[in-house]
Coordinates of C-alpha atoms in Angstrom, one line a residue:
Chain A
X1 CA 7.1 24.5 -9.9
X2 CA 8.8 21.6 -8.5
X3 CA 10.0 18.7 -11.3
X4 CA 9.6 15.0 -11.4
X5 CA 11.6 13.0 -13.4
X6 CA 11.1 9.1 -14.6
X7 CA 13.6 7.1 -16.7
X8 CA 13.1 5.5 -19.2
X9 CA 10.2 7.1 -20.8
X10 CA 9.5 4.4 -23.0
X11 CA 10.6 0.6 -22.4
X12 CA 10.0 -2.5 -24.3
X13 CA 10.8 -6.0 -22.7
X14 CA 10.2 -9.7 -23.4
X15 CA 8.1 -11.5 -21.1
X16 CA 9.5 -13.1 -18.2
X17 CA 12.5 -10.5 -17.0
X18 CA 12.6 -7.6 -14.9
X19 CA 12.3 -4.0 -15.6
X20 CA 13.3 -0.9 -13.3
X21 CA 11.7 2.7 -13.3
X22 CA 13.0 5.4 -11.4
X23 CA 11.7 8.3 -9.8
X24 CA 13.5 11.3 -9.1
X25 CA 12.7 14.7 -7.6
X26 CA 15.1 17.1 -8.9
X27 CA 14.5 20.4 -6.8
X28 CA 13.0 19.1 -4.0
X29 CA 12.7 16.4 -0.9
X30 CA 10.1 13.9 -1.3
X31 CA 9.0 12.5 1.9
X32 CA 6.3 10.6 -0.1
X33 CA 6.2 8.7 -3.0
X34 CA 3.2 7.6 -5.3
X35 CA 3.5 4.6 -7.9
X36 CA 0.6 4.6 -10.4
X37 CA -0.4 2.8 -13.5
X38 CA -3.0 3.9 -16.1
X39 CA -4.5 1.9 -19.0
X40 CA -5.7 2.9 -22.4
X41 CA -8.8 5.1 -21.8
X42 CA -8.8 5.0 -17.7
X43 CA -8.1 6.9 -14.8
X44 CA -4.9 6.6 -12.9
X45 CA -5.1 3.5 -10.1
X46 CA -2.9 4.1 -7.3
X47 CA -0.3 1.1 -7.0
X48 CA 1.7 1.9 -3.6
X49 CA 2.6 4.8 -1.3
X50 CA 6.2 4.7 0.1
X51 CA 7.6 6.8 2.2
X52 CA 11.1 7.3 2.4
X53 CA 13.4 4.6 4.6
X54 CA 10.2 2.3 5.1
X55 CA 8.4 -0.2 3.3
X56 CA 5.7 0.8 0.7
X57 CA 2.1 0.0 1.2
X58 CA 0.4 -1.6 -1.3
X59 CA -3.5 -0.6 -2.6
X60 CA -5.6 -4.0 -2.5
X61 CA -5.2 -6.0 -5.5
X62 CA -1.2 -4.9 -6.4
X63 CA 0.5 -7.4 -6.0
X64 CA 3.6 -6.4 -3.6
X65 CA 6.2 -9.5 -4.4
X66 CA 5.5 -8.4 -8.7
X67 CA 6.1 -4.3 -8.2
X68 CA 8.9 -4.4 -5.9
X69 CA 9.0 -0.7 -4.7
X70 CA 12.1 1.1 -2.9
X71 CA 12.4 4.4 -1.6
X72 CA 15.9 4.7 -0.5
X73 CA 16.2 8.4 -0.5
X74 CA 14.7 11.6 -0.4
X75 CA 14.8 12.4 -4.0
X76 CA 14.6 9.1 -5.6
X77 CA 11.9 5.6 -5.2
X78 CA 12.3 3.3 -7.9
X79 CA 9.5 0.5 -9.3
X80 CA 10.8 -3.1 -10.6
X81 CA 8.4 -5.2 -12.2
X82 CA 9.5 -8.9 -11.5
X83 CA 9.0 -11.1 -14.4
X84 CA 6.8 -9.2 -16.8
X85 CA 4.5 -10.0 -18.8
X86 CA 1.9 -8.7 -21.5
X87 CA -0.9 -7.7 -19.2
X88 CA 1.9 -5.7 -17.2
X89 CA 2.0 -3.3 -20.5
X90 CA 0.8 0.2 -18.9
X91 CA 1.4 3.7 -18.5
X92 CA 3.3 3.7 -14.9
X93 CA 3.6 7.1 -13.4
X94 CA 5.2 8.3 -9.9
X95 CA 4.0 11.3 -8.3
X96 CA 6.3 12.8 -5.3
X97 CA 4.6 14.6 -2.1
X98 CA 6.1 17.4 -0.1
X99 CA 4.8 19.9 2.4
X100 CA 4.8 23.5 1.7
X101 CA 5.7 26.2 4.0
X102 CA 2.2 26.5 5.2
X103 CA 2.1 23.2 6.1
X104 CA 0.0 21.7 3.0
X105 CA 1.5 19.1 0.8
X106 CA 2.2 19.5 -2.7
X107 CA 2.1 17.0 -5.0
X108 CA 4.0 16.5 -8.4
X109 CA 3.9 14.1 -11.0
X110 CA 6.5 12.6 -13.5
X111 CA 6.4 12.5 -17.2
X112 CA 5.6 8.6 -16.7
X113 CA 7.1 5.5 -18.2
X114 CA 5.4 3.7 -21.1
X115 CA 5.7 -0.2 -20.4
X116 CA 5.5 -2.2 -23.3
X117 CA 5.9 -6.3 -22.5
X118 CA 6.2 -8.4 -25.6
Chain B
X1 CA -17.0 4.2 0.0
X2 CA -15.1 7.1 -2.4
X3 CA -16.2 8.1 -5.2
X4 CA -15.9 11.2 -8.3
X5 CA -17.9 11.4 -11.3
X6 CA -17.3 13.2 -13.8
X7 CA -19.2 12.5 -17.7
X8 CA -17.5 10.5 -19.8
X9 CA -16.8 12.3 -23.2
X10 CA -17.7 15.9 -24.3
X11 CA -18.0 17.9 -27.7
X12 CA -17.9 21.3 -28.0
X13 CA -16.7 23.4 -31.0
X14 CA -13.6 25.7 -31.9
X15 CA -13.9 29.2 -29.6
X16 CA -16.6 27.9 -27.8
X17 CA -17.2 27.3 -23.9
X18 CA -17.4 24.1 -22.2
X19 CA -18.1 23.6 -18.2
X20 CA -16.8 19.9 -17.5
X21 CA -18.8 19.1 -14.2
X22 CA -17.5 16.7 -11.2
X23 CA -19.6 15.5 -8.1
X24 CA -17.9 13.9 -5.2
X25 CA -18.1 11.7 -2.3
X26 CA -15.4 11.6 0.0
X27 CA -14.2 10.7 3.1
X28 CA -12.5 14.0 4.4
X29 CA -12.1 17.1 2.1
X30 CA -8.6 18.8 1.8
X31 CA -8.6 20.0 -1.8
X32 CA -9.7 19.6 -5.4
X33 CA -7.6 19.8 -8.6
X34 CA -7.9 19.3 -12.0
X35 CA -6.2 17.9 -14.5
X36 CA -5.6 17.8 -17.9
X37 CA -4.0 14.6 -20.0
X38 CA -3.2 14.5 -23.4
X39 CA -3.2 11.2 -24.8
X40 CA 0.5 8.8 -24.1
X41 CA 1.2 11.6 -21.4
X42 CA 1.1 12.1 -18.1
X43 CA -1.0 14.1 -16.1
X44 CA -0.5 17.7 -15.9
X45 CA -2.0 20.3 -13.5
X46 CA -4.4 23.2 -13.9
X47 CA -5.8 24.5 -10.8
X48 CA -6.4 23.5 -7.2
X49 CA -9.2 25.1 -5.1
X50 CA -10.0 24.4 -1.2
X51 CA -12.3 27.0 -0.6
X52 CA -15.7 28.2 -2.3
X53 CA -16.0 30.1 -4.8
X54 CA -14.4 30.4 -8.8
X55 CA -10.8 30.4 -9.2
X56 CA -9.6 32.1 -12.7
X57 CA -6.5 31.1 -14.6
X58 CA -6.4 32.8 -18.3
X59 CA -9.4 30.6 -20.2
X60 CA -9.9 28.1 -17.5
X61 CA -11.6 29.1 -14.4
X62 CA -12.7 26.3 -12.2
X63 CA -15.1 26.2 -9.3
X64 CA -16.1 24.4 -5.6
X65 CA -19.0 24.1 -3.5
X66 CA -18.2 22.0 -0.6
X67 CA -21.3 21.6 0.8
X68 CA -22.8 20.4 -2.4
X69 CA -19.4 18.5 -3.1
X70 CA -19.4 20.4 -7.0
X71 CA -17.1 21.6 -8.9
X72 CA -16.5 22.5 -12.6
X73 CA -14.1 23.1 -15.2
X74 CA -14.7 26.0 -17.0
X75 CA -12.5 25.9 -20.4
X76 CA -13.4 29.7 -22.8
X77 CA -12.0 30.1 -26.5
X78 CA -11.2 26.6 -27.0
X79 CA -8.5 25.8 -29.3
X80 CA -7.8 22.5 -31.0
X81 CA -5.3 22.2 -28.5
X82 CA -7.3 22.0 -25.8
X83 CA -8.7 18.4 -27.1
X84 CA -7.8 16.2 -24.1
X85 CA -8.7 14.3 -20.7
X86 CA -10.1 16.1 -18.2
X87 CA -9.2 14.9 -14.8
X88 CA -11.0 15.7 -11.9
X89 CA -9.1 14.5 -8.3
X90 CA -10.1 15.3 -4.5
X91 CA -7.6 15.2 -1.7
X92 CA -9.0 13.3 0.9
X93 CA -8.9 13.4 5.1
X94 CA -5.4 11.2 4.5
X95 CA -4.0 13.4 2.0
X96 CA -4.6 10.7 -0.5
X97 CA -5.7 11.4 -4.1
X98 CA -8.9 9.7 -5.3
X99 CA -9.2 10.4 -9.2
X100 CA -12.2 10.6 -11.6
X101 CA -12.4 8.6 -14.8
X102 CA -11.4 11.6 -16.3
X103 CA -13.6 13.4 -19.2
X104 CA -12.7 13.1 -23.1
X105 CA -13.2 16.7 -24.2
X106 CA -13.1 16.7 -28.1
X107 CA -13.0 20.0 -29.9
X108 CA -14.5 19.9 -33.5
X109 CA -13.8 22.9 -35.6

């Protein structure tokens, strides 16, 4: 099947700076992206959709100024959280969309990104 | 508004059986999956049915009834391994994925 990747795997940062997560889709062309965070013991809450060239749209509550997403191309979207801090510590994970042959869409997720803010 | 439930927490025992159930209200209907998360990691996919009917991959088999808006997991000869989250996601008339909690399965021996 088709791969996701998301670096780093792991990151730990003080409070108050930035960190960047990227997502790549190695064999394939995403024309959708998914950003997602999970905490300890819940399901996964969708953060923004992006689509590739345009802006991302943002689920109610996310805050679009603090996850600054861009999806420049059709293999990569990266995530920056602006000026971190503790309660930003979560499990972020991208998912990529494509459509199949028969006109479906596939969707495939990355390992995810462990976000640790001190 | 959306919604999938799906119970909370589950035990079963070593070589066992265990049918993890999920009831949904969507709007729009293009797809169910489930998934299964071990804890720290990130989701990773099982099966995906759109029509009626069972669906069998080696010890998990998992099933749909639209019109009741059902389905289960169905996990045979469970293995320590197999201790996990259950994840339970519908695609909906936009394509989107609206997840369950997701079900603590915990296998005793």
């Amino acid at each position: 099947g088709a791969v996701v990747s998301q670096h780093p795997s792991r990151v730990i940062c003080k409070s108050g700076t930035s960190v960047k997560i990227e997502c790549r889709s190695l064999d394939f062309q995403a024309t959708t992206m998914f950003w997602y965070r999970q905490f300890p013991k819940q399901s996964l809450m969708l953060m923004a959709t992006s689509n590739e060239g345009s802006k991302a749209t943002y689920e109610q509550g996310v805050e679009k100024d603090k996850f600054l997403i861009n999806h420049a191309s059709l293999t990569l979207s990266t995530l920056t959280v602006t000026s971190a801090h503790p309660e930003d510590s979560s499990f972020y994970i991208c998912s990529a969309r494509t459509s199949t042959s028969g006109g479906y869409y596939e969707q495939y997720f990355g390992p995810g990104t462990r976000l640790t803010v001190t | 508004g959306q919604n999938i439930d799906q119970p909370t927490e589950m035990t079963a025992t070593e070589g066992a059986i265990v049918q993890i159930n999920c009831t949904y209200q969507t709007s729009g209907f293009n797809g169910l999956f489930w998934y299964q998360q071990h804890a720290g990691e990130a989701p990773t996919f099982l099966s995906y049915n759109v029509l009626d009917g069972l669906e069998e991959k080696g010890r998990f088999s998992s099933f749909l009834s639209r019109s009741k808006g059902y389905s289960y997991l169905l996990l045979k000869e469970l293995q320590m391994k197999d201790s996990a989250s259950y994840l339970c996601a519908v695609r909906d008339s936009n394509y989107q994925l609206i997840w369950g909690a997701g079900t603590k399965l915990i296998i005793k021996p």
